[in-house]
Amino acid sequence: DTGVSQDPRHKITKRGQNVTFRCDPISEHNRLYWYRQTLGQGPEFLTYFQNEAQLEKSRLLSDRFSAERPKGSFSTLEIQRTEQGDSAMYLCASSSRGSGKDEKLFFGSGTQLSVL
Amino acid sequence: AQSVSQHNHHVILSEAASLELGCNYSYGGTVNLFWYVQYPGQHLQLLLKYFSGDPLVKGIKGFEAEFIKSKFSFNLRKPSVQWSDTAEYFCAVRMNSGYSTLTFGKGTMLLVSP
């Protein structure tokens, strides 16, 4: 499978614990996005990388959320001191921007986080 | 900031019925428009997209959508649905100026009964 892969698929944690999710984009894609999806809602943008540079992070939900893409390949999303409201599906997407603005995002299957 | 409104949260149809899912967006400038589909247990997939040109765009699996600029709408249609179309459908918009992210609607869950 050469699509976007995310690990783990499911994560159950206790309130107050830190969690980290990993995303491996499609290999030739230079752009990587993180989204969050809660029940009954569409995906909500969190942050975005172009290669290793994090170009947009103002939509990260709080300072407990952080993301990295150290070598411009895989990315990690960390949530510190988790709260029950952090329970959601965390989606990763990647793209290789085509000519003009013909950008198409490819999504992973997501990591389902449950905070008890 | 742009927003996307999907009219129906749940739609139930019988096989062979026609489908139209509504999508409206709020942004006065030039936009790129998308419909994504999520089949049960699978990841989001692009169904079709509009960037420019012919406002009637055709996507995979017999789906099409029409961009009506005056109505800020991008409704999804299919003349005859199949049981395999059961999925959640998301409309998304991106401003066509500089860098912009996708903004998604809340989604419409379509259930097609055989």
PDB file of N, CA and C in Angstrom, chain A residues 2-101:
ATOM      1  N   THR A   2       0.723   2.092  -0.978  1.00  0.00           N
ATOM      2  CA  THR A   2       1.566   3.269  -1.082  1.00  0.00           C
ATOM      3  C   THR A   2       0.807   4.517  -0.685  1.00  0.00           C
ATOM      4  N   GLY A   3      -0.264   4.396   0.066  1.00  0.00           N
ATOM      5  CA  GLY A   3      -1.036   5.536   0.502  1.00  0.00           C
ATOM      6  C   GLY A   3      -0.455   6.147   1.758  1.00  0.00           C
ATOM      7  N   VAL A   4      -1.216   7.060   2.362  1.00  0.00           N
ATOM      8  CA  VAL A   4      -0.831   7.694   3.616  1.00  0.00           C
ATOM      9  C   VAL A   4      -1.117   6.717   4.748  1.00  0.00           C
ATOM     10  N   SER A   5      -0.129   6.479   5.587  1.00  0.00           N
ATOM     11  CA  SER A   5      -0.360   5.559   6.698  1.00  0.00           C
ATOM     12  C   SER A   5      -0.219   6.275   8.029  1.00  0.00           C
ATOM     13  N   GLN A   6      -1.068   5.884   8.959  1.00  0.00           N
ATOM     14  CA  GLN A   6      -1.067   6.482  10.277  1.00  0.00           C
ATOM     15  C   GLN A   6      -0.978   5.400  11.333  1.00  0.00           C
ATOM     16  N   ASP A   7      -0.286   5.734  12.392  1.00  0.00           N
ATOM     17  CA  ASP A   7      -0.083   4.772  13.465  1.00  0.00           C
ATOM     18  C   ASP A   7      -0.120   5.488  14.815  1.00  0.00           C
ATOM     19  N   PRO A   8      -0.824   4.941  15.814  1.00  0.00           N
ATOM     20  CA  PRO A   8      -1.649   3.742  15.736  1.00  0.00           C
ATOM     21  C   PRO A   8      -3.007   4.026  15.123  1.00  0.00           C
ATOM     22  N   ARG A   9      -3.802   2.997  14.895  1.00  0.00           N
ATOM     23  CA  ARG A   9      -5.154   3.198  14.394  1.00  0.00           C
ATOM     24  C   ARG A   9      -6.076   3.636  15.533  1.00  0.00           C
ATOM     25  N   HIS A  10      -5.817   3.107  16.712  1.00  0.00           N
ATOM     26  CA  HIS A  10      -6.603   3.461  17.884  1.00  0.00           C
ATOM     27  C   HIS A  10      -5.670   3.703  19.054  1.00  0.00           C
ATOM     28  N   LYS A  11      -6.052   4.678  19.895  1.00  0.00           N
ATOM     29  CA  LYS A  11      -5.278   4.961  21.095  1.00  0.00           C
ATOM     30  C   LYS A  11      -6.251   5.288  22.216  1.00  0.00           C
ATOM     31  N   ILE A  12      -6.140   4.541  23.300  1.00  0.00           N
ATOM     32  CA  ILE A  12      -6.933   4.821  24.493  1.00  0.00           C
ATOM     33  C   ILE A  12      -5.966   5.272  25.567  1.00  0.00           C
ATOM     34  N   THR A  13      -6.253   6.394  26.189  1.00  0.00           N
ATOM     35  CA  THR A  13      -5.359   6.925  27.200  1.00  0.00           C
ATOM     36  C   THR A  13      -6.161   7.513  28.354  1.00  0.00           C
ATOM     37  N   LYS A  14      -5.488   7.716  29.440  1.00  0.00           N
ATOM     38  CA  LYS A  14      -6.132   8.338  30.591  1.00  0.00           C
ATOM     39  C   LYS A  14      -5.886   9.842  30.535  1.00  0.00           C
ATOM     40  N   ARG A  15      -6.846  10.565  31.041  1.00  0.00           N
ATOM     41  CA  ARG A  15      -6.729  12.012  31.104  1.00  0.00           C
ATOM     42  C   ARG A  15      -5.422  12.405  31.779  1.00  0.00           C
ATOM     43  N   GLY A  16      -4.731  13.376  31.199  1.00  0.00           N
ATOM     44  CA  GLY A  16      -3.478  13.846  31.765  1.00  0.00           C
ATOM     45  C   GLY A  16      -2.238  13.229  31.152  1.00  0.00           C
ATOM     46  N   GLN A  17      -2.424  12.125  30.416  1.00  0.00           N
ATOM     47  CA  GLN A  17      -1.278  11.492  29.777  1.00  0.00           C
ATOM     48  C   GLN A  17      -0.949  12.196  28.459  1.00  0.00           C
ATOM     49  N   ASN A  18       0.300  12.013  28.016  1.00  0.00           N
ATOM     50  CA  ASN A  18       0.711  12.521  26.712  1.00  0.00           C
ATOM     51  C   ASN A  18       0.549  11.426  25.670  1.00  0.00           C
ATOM     52  N   VAL A  19       0.187  11.817  24.460  1.00  0.00           N
ATOM     53  CA  VAL A  19       0.079  10.852  23.365  1.00  0.00           C
ATOM     54  C   VAL A  19       0.789  11.414  22.140  1.00  0.00           C
ATOM     55  N   THR A  20       1.296  10.521  21.315  1.00  0.00           N
ATOM     56  CA  THR A  20       1.952  10.914  20.068  1.00  0.00           C
ATOM     57  C   THR A  20       1.465  10.021  18.952  1.00  0.00           C
ATOM     58  N   PHE A  21       1.126  10.643  17.842  1.00  0.00           N
ATOM     59  CA  PHE A  21       0.671   9.914  16.657  1.00  0.00           C
ATOM     60  C   PHE A  21       1.684  10.128  15.534  1.00  0.00           C
ATOM     61  N   ARG A  22       1.763   9.143  14.675  1.00  0.00           N
ATOM     62  CA  ARG A  22       2.694   9.234  13.562  1.00  0.00           C
ATOM     63  C   ARG A  22       1.952   9.179  12.243  1.00  0.00           C
ATOM     64  N   CYS A  23       2.466   9.915  11.262  1.00  0.00           N
ATOM     65  CA  CYS A  23       1.919   9.892   9.909  1.00  0.00           C
ATOM     66  C   CYS A  23       3.064   9.720   8.921  1.00  0.00           C
ATOM     67  N   ASP A  24       2.916   8.742   8.039  1.00  0.00           N
ATOM     68  CA  ASP A  24       3.852   8.573   6.930  1.00  0.00           C
ATOM     69  C   ASP A  24       3.136   8.948   5.650  1.00  0.00           C
ATOM     70  N   PRO A  25       3.533  10.043   5.015  1.00  0.00           N
ATOM     71  CA  PRO A  25       2.829  10.467   3.796  1.00  0.00           C
ATOM     72  C   PRO A  25       3.257   9.618   2.601  1.00  0.00           C
ATOM     73  N   ILE A  26       2.603   9.849   1.490  1.00  0.00           N
ATOM     74  CA  ILE A  26       3.040   9.258   0.228  1.00  0.00           C
ATOM     75  C   ILE A  26       4.430   9.806  -0.067  1.00  0.00           C
ATOM     76  N   SER A  27       5.326   8.947  -0.498  1.00  0.00           N
ATOM     77  CA  SER A  27       6.761   9.248  -0.444  1.00  0.00           C
ATOM     78  C   SER A  27       7.166  10.510  -1.216  1.00  0.00           C
ATOM     79  N   GLU A  28       6.565  10.768  -2.338  1.00  0.00           N
ATOM     80  CA  GLU A  28       7.009  11.932  -3.107  1.00  0.00           C
ATOM     81  C   GLU A  28       6.269  13.214  -2.753  1.00  0.00           C
ATOM     82  N   HIS A  29       5.393  13.147  -1.759  1.00  0.00           N
ATOM     83  CA  HIS A  29       4.602  14.322  -1.390  1.00  0.00           C
ATOM     84  C   HIS A  29       5.372  15.227  -0.448  1.00  0.00           C
ATOM     85  N   ASN A  30       5.398  16.513  -0.775  1.00  0.00           N
ATOM     86  CA  ASN A  30       6.132  17.444   0.070  1.00  0.00           C
ATOM     87  C   ASN A  30       5.236  18.160   1.082  1.00  0.00           C
ATOM     88  N   ARG A  31       3.935  18.085   0.899  1.00  0.00           N
ATOM     89  CA  ARG A  31       3.031  18.760   1.828  1.00  0.00           C
ATOM     90  C   ARG A  31       2.343  17.732   2.708  1.00  0.00           C
ATOM     91  N   LEU A  32       2.203  18.101   3.986  1.00  0.00           N
ATOM     92  CA  LEU A  32       1.573  17.205   4.944  1.00  0.00           C
ATOM     93  C   LEU A  32       0.661  18.024   5.852  1.00  0.00           C
ATOM     94  N   TYR A  33      -0.535  17.503   6.050  1.00  0.00           N
ATOM     95  CA  TYR A  33      -1.553  18.206   6.816  1.00  0.00           C
ATOM     96  C   TYR A  33      -2.034  17.319   7.960  1.00  0.00           C
ATOM     97  N   TRP A  34      -2.404  17.962   9.059  1.00  0.00           N
ATOM     98  CA  TRP A  34      -3.097  17.298  10.153  1.00  0.00           C
ATOM     99  C   TRP A  34      -4.482  17.923  10.305  1.00  0.00           C
ATOM    100  N   TYR A  35      -5.481  17.035  10.429  1.00  0.00           N
ATOM    101  CA  TYR A  35      -6.865  17.450  10.664  1.00  0.00           C
ATOM    102  C   TYR A  35      -7.395  16.683  11.865  1.00  0.00           C
ATOM    103  N   ARG A  36      -8.434  17.225  12.461  1.00  0.00           N
ATOM    104  CA  ARG A  36      -9.136  16.534  13.542  1.00  0.00           C
ATOM    105  C   ARG A  36     -10.610  16.430  13.159  1.00  0.00           C
ATOM    106  N   GLN A  37     -11.191  15.275  13.450  1.00  0.00           N
ATOM    107  CA  GLN A  37     -12.607  15.081  13.146  1.00  0.00           C
ATOM    108  C   GLN A  37     -13.324  14.542  14.363  1.00  0.00           C
ATOM    109  N   THR A  38     -14.338  15.248  14.810  1.00  0.00           N
ATOM    110  CA  THR A  38     -15.166  14.776  15.909  1.00  0.00           C
ATOM    111  C   THR A  38     -16.501  14.295  15.356  1.00  0.00           C
ATOM    112  N   LEU A  39     -17.214  13.577  16.186  1.00  0.00           N
ATOM    113  CA  LEU A  39     -18.457  12.942  15.749  1.00  0.00           C
ATOM    114  C   LEU A  39     -19.442  13.985  15.229  1.00  0.00           C
ATOM    115  N   GLY A  40     -19.949  13.732  14.039  1.00  0.00           N
ATOM    116  CA  GLY A  40     -20.950  14.626  13.465  1.00  0.00           C
ATOM    117  C   GLY A  40     -20.390  15.879  12.817  1.00  0.00           C
ATOM    118  N   GLN A  41     -19.075  15.943  12.741  1.00  0.00           N
ATOM    119  CA  GLN A  41     -18.435  17.111  12.135  1.00  0.00           C
ATOM    120  C   GLN A  41     -17.533  16.681  10.983  1.00  0.00           C
ATOM    121  N   GLY A  42     -17.244  17.635  10.118  1.00  0.00           N
ATOM    122  CA  GLY A  42     -16.255  17.372   9.085  1.00  0.00           C
ATOM    123  C   GLY A  42     -14.849  17.574   9.630  1.00  0.00           C
ATOM    124  N   PRO A  43     -13.847  17.156   8.894  1.00  0.00           N
ATOM    125  CA  PRO A  43     -12.467  17.367   9.334  1.00  0.00           C
ATOM    126  C   PRO A  43     -12.166  18.845   9.552  1.00  0.00           C
ATOM    127  N   GLU A  44     -11.406  19.117  10.612  1.00  0.00           N
ATOM    128  CA  GLU A  44     -11.049  20.486  10.988  1.00  0.00           C
ATOM    129  C   GLU A  44      -9.538  20.618  10.892  1.00  0.00           C
ATOM    130  N   PHE A  45      -9.044  21.589  10.149  1.00  0.00           N
ATOM    131  CA  PHE A  45      -7.625  21.758   9.922  1.00  0.00           C
ATOM    132  C   PHE A  45      -6.887  22.134  11.206  1.00  0.00           C
ATOM    133  N   LEU A  46      -5.724  21.511  11.414  1.00  0.00           N
ATOM    134  CA  LEU A  46      -4.905  21.826  12.577  1.00  0.00           C
ATOM    135  C   LEU A  46      -3.600  22.516  12.194  1.00  0.00           C
ATOM    136  N   THR A  47      -2.838  21.874  11.285  1.00  0.00           N
ATOM    137  CA  THR A  47      -1.525  22.397  10.948  1.00  0.00           C
ATOM    138  C   THR A  47      -1.058  21.807   9.632  1.00  0.00           C
ATOM    139  N   TYR A  48       0.004  22.379   9.090  1.00  0.00           N
ATOM    140  CA  TYR A  48       0.454  22.003   7.750  1.00  0.00           C
ATOM    141  C   TYR A  48       1.956  22.211   7.621  1.00  0.00           C
ATOM    142  N   PHE A  49       2.593  21.290   6.914  1.00  0.00           N
ATOM    143  CA  PHE A  49       4.030  21.349   6.632  1.00  0.00           C
ATOM    144  C   PHE A  49       4.267  21.356   5.137  1.00  0.00           C
ATOM    145  N   GLN A  50       5.261  22.106   4.742  1.00  0.00           N
ATOM    146  CA  GLN A  50       5.815  21.945   3.404  1.00  0.00           C
ATOM    147  C   GLN A  50       7.258  21.523   3.609  1.00  0.00           C
ATOM    148  N   ASN A  51       7.566  20.310   3.197  1.00  0.00           N
ATOM    149  CA  ASN A  51       8.835  19.674   3.567  1.00  0.00           C
ATOM    150  C   ASN A  51       8.931  19.682   5.097  1.00  0.00           C
ATOM    151  N   GLU A  52      10.015  20.188   5.663  1.00  0.00           N
ATOM    152  CA  GLU A  52      10.150  20.151   7.122  1.00  0.00           C
ATOM    153  C   GLU A  52       9.631  21.427   7.789  1.00  0.00           C
ATOM    154  N   ALA A  53       9.235  22.399   6.997  1.00  0.00           N
ATOM    155  CA  ALA A  53       8.801  23.685   7.545  1.00  0.00           C
ATOM    156  C   ALA A  53       7.319  23.655   7.896  1.00  0.00           C
ATOM    157  N   GLN A  54       7.019  24.031   9.125  1.00  0.00           N
ATOM    158  CA  GLN A  54       5.624  24.115   9.556  1.00  0.00           C
ATOM    159  C   GLN A  54       5.121  25.512   9.207  1.00  0.00           C
ATOM    160  N   LEU A  55       4.316  25.596   8.154  1.00  0.00           N
ATOM    161  CA  LEU A  55       3.950  26.893   7.603  1.00  0.00           C
ATOM    162  C   LEU A  55       2.681  27.468   8.210  1.00  0.00           C
ATOM    163  N   GLU A  56       1.915  26.648   8.887  1.00  0.00           N
ATOM    164  CA  GLU A  56       0.690  27.144   9.485  1.00  0.00           C
ATOM    165  C   GLU A  56       0.423  26.334  10.737  1.00  0.00           C
ATOM    166  N   LYS A  57       0.398  27.011  11.863  1.00  0.00           N
ATOM    167  CA  LYS A  57       0.105  26.296  13.111  1.00  0.00           C
ATOM    168  C   LYS A  57      -0.826  27.073  14.020  1.00  0.00           C
ATOM    169  N   SER A  58      -1.397  28.139  13.507  1.00  0.00           N
ATOM    170  CA  SER A  58      -2.264  28.952  14.352  1.00  0.00           C
ATOM    171  C   SER A  58      -3.575  28.245  14.695  1.00  0.00           C
ATOM    172  N   ARG A  59      -3.891  27.194  13.922  1.00  0.00           N
ATOM    173  CA  ARG A  59      -5.157  26.503  14.176  1.00  0.00           C
ATOM    174  C   ARG A  59      -5.006  25.323  15.144  1.00  0.00           C
ATOM    175  N   LEU A  60      -3.794  25.079  15.587  1.00  0.00           N
ATOM    176  CA  LEU A  60      -3.639  24.060  16.628  1.00  0.00           C
ATOM    177  C   LEU A  60      -4.478  24.497  17.826  1.00  0.00           C
ATOM    178  N   LEU A  61      -5.171  23.547  18.416  1.00  0.00           N
ATOM    179  CA  LEU A  61      -6.258  23.865  19.322  1.00  0.00           C
ATOM    180  C   LEU A  61      -5.811  24.500  20.632  1.00  0.00           C
ATOM    181  N   SER A  62      -4.621  24.198  21.053  1.00  0.00           N
ATOM    182  CA  SER A  62      -4.077  24.814  22.265  1.00  0.00           C
ATOM    183  C   SER A  62      -2.585  24.568  22.264  1.00  0.00           C
ATOM    184  N   ASP A  63      -1.899  25.148  23.259  1.00  0.00           N
ATOM    185  CA  ASP A  63      -0.445  24.928  23.323  1.00  0.00           C
ATOM    186  C   ASP A  63      -0.114  23.519  23.793  1.00  0.00           C
ATOM    187  N   ARG A  64      -1.100  22.708  24.072  1.00  0.00           N
ATOM    188  CA  ARG A  64      -0.839  21.308  24.401  1.00  0.00           C
ATOM    189  C   ARG A  64      -0.595  20.483  23.133  1.00  0.00           C
ATOM    190  N   PHE A  65      -0.950  21.049  21.999  1.00  0.00           N
ATOM    191  CA  PHE A  65      -0.796  20.362  20.717  1.00  0.00           C
ATOM    192  C   PHE A  65       0.479  20.852  20.032  1.00  0.00           C
ATOM    193  N   SER A  66       1.247  19.918  19.512  1.00  0.00           N
ATOM    194  CA  SER A  66       2.425  20.293  18.741  1.00  0.00           C
ATOM    195  C   SER A  66       2.659  19.245  17.668  1.00  0.00           C
ATOM    196  N   ALA A  67       3.305  19.656  16.597  1.00  0.00           N
ATOM    197  CA  ALA A  67       3.579  18.741  15.498  1.00  0.00           C
ATOM    198  C   ALA A  67       4.980  18.989  14.984  1.00  0.00           C
ATOM    199  N   GLU A  68       5.574  17.934  14.466  1.00  0.00           N
ATOM    200  CA  GLU A  68       6.914  18.031  13.890  1.00  0.00           C
ATOM    201  C   GLU A  68       6.973  17.235  12.601  1.00  0.00           C
ATOM    202  N   ARG A  69       7.916  17.621  11.781  1.00  0.00           N
ATOM    203  CA  ARG A  69       8.237  16.842  10.578  1.00  0.00           C
ATOM    204  C   ARG A  69       9.724  17.043  10.342  1.00  0.00           C
ATOM    205  N   PRO A  70      10.530  16.414  11.163  1.00  0.00           N
ATOM    206  CA  PRO A  70      11.946  16.774  11.258  1.00  0.00           C
ATOM    207  C   PRO A  70      12.761  16.604   9.970  1.00  0.00           C
ATOM    208  N   LYS A  71      12.465  15.632   9.173  1.00  0.00           N
ATOM    209  CA  LYS A  71      13.272  15.413   7.983  1.00  0.00           C
ATOM    210  C   LYS A  71      12.448  15.580   6.717  1.00  0.00           C
ATOM    211  N   GLY A  72      11.298  16.176   6.860  1.00  0.00           N
ATOM    212  CA  GLY A  72      10.457  16.378   5.698  1.00  0.00           C
ATOM    213  C   GLY A  72       9.807  15.118   5.186  1.00  0.00           C
ATOM    214  N   SER A  73       9.841  14.056   5.991  1.00  0.00           N
ATOM    215  CA  SER A  73       9.184  12.824   5.545  1.00  0.00           C
ATOM    216  C   SER A  73       7.996  12.539   6.469  1.00  0.00           C
ATOM    217  N   PHE A  74       8.174  11.689   7.486  1.00  0.00           N
ATOM    218  CA  PHE A  74       7.061  11.410   8.389  1.00  0.00           C
ATOM    219  C   PHE A  74       6.839  12.591   9.327  1.00  0.00           C
ATOM    220  N   SER A  75       5.664  12.600   9.940  1.00  0.00           N
ATOM    221  CA  SER A  75       5.338  13.656  10.898  1.00  0.00           C
ATOM    222  C   SER A  75       4.765  13.032  12.156  1.00  0.00           C
ATOM    223  N   THR A  76       4.910  13.757  13.263  1.00  0.00           N
ATOM    224  CA  THR A  76       4.287  13.339  14.515  1.00  0.00           C
ATOM    225  C   THR A  76       3.425  14.478  15.051  1.00  0.00           C
ATOM    226  N   LEU A  77       2.320  14.091  15.649  1.00  0.00           N
ATOM    227  CA  LEU A  77       1.438  15.026  16.342  1.00  0.00           C
ATOM    228  C   LEU A  77       1.399  14.611  17.802  1.00  0.00           C
ATOM    229  N   GLU A  78       1.745  15.507  18.699  1.00  0.00           N
ATOM    230  CA  GLU A  78       1.748  15.202  20.116  1.00  0.00           C
ATOM    231  C   GLU A  78       0.691  16.038  20.824  1.00  0.00           C
ATOM    232  N   ILE A  79      -0.002  15.387  21.736  1.00  0.00           N
ATOM    233  CA  ILE A  79      -0.940  16.082  22.614  1.00  0.00           C
ATOM    234  C   ILE A  79      -0.467  15.842  24.042  1.00  0.00           C
ATOM    235  N   GLN A  80      -0.170  16.900  24.736  1.00  0.00           N
ATOM    236  CA  GLN A  80       0.270  16.780  26.125  1.00  0.00           C
ATOM    237  C   GLN A  80      -0.920  16.967  27.064  1.00  0.00           C
ATOM    238  N   ARG A  81      -0.847  16.312  28.188  1.00  0.00           N
ATOM    239  CA  ARG A  81      -1.869  16.461  29.247  1.00  0.00           C
ATOM    240  C   ARG A  81      -3.273  16.341  28.640  1.00  0.00           C
ATOM    241  N   THR A  82      -3.527  15.198  28.056  1.00  0.00           N
ATOM    242  CA  THR A  82      -4.777  15.014  27.328  1.00  0.00           C
ATOM    243  C   THR A  82      -5.996  15.278  28.208  1.00  0.00           C
ATOM    244  N   GLU A  83      -7.046  15.759  27.549  1.00  0.00           N
ATOM    245  CA  GLU A  83      -8.332  16.025  28.189  1.00  0.00           C
ATOM    246  C   GLU A  83      -9.394  15.218  27.453  1.00  0.00           C
ATOM    247  N   GLN A  84     -10.527  15.017  28.115  1.00  0.00           N
ATOM    248  CA  GLN A  84     -11.580  14.214  27.478  1.00  0.00           C
ATOM    249  C   GLN A  84     -12.052  14.850  26.182  1.00  0.00           C
ATOM    250  N   GLY A  85     -11.998  16.147  26.092  1.00  0.00           N
ATOM    251  CA  GLY A  85     -12.413  16.842  24.877  1.00  0.00           C
ATOM    252  C   GLY A  85     -11.476  16.633  23.705  1.00  0.00           C
ATOM    253  N   ASP A  86     -10.314  16.037  23.969  1.00  0.00           N
ATOM    254  CA  ASP A  86      -9.387  15.734  22.867  1.00  0.00           C
ATOM    255  C   ASP A  86      -9.790  14.462  22.127  1.00  0.00           C
ATOM    256  N   SER A  87     -10.741  13.731  22.647  1.00  0.00           N
ATOM    257  CA  SER A  87     -11.184  12.493  22.003  1.00  0.00           C
ATOM    258  C   SER A  87     -11.733  12.824  20.624  1.00  0.00           C
ATOM    259  N   ALA A  88     -11.146  12.210  19.614  1.00  0.00           N
ATOM    260  CA  ALA A  88     -11.500  12.521  18.221  1.00  0.00           C
ATOM    261  C   ALA A  88     -10.713  11.607  17.306  1.00  0.00           C
ATOM    262  N   MET A  89     -11.009  11.713  16.018  1.00  0.00           N
ATOM    263  CA  MET A  89     -10.200  11.050  14.993  1.00  0.00           C
ATOM    264  C   MET A  89      -9.192  12.083  14.492  1.00  0.00           C
ATOM    265  N   TYR A  90      -7.930  11.732  14.479  1.00  0.00           N
ATOM    266  CA  TYR A  90      -6.882  12.624  13.989  1.00  0.00           C
ATOM    267  C   TYR A  90      -6.432  12.113  12.629  1.00  0.00           C
ATOM    268  N   LEU A  91      -6.621  12.953  11.629  1.00  0.00           N
ATOM    269  CA  LEU A  91      -6.363  12.575  10.246  1.00  0.00           C
ATOM    270  C   LEU A  91      -5.116  13.263   9.719  1.00  0.00           C
ATOM    271  N   CYS A  92      -4.397  12.545   8.918  1.00  0.00           N
ATOM    272  CA  CYS A  92      -3.237  13.092   8.228  1.00  0.00           C
ATOM    273  C   CYS A  92      -3.521  13.034   6.728  1.00  0.00           C
ATOM    274  N   ALA A  93      -3.045  14.022   6.015  1.00  0.00           N
ATOM    275  CA  ALA A  93      -3.191  14.032   4.568  1.00  0.00           C
ATOM    276  C   ALA A  93      -1.906  14.546   3.953  1.00  0.00           C
ATOM    277  N   SER A  94      -1.628  14.124   2.743  1.00  0.00           N
ATOM    278  CA  SER A  94      -0.449  14.631   2.062  1.00  0.00           C
ATOM    279  C   SER A  94      -0.808  14.985   0.632  1.00  0.00           C
ATOM    280  N   SER A  95       0.036  15.829   0.045  1.00  0.00           N
ATOM    281  CA  SER A  95      -0.188  16.215  -1.340  1.00  0.00           C
ATOM    282  C   SER A  95       1.129  16.606  -1.975  1.00  0.00           C
ATOM    283  N   SER A  96       1.121  16.553  -3.291  1.00  0.00           N
ATOM    284  CA  SER A  96       2.229  17.075  -4.072  1.00  0.00           C
ATOM    285  C   SER A  96       1.616  18.107  -4.983  1.00  0.00           C
ATOM    286  N   ARG A  97       1.896  19.349  -4.700  1.00  0.00           N
ATOM    287  CA  ARG A  97       1.198  20.418  -5.384  1.00  0.00           C
ATOM    288  C   ARG A  97       1.523  20.372  -6.865  1.00  0.00           C
ATOM    289  N   GLY A  98       0.512  20.285  -7.671  1.00  0.00           N
ATOM    290  CA  GLY A  98       0.700  20.241  -9.117  1.00  0.00           C
ATOM    291  C   GLY A  98       0.879  21.638  -9.677  1.00  0.00           C
ATOM    292  N   SER A  99       0.798  21.757 -10.986  1.00  0.00           N
ATOM    293  CA  SER A  99       0.945  23.062 -11.600  1.00  0.00           C
ATOM    294  C   SER A  99      -0.237  23.942 -11.228  1.00  0.00           C
ATOM    295  N   GLY A 100      -0.007  25.210 -11.111  1.00  0.00           N
ATOM    296  CA  GLY A 100      -1.072  26.109 -10.698  1.00  0.00           C
ATOM    297  C   GLY A 100      -1.547  25.759  -9.312  1.00  0.00           C
ATOM    298  N   LYS A 101      -2.825  25.632  -9.123  1.00  0.00           N
ATOM    299  CA  LYS A 101      -3.367  25.332  -7.798  1.00  0.00           C
ATOM    300  C   LYS A 101      -4.068  23.978  -7.797  1.00  0.00           C
TER     301      LYS A 101
END
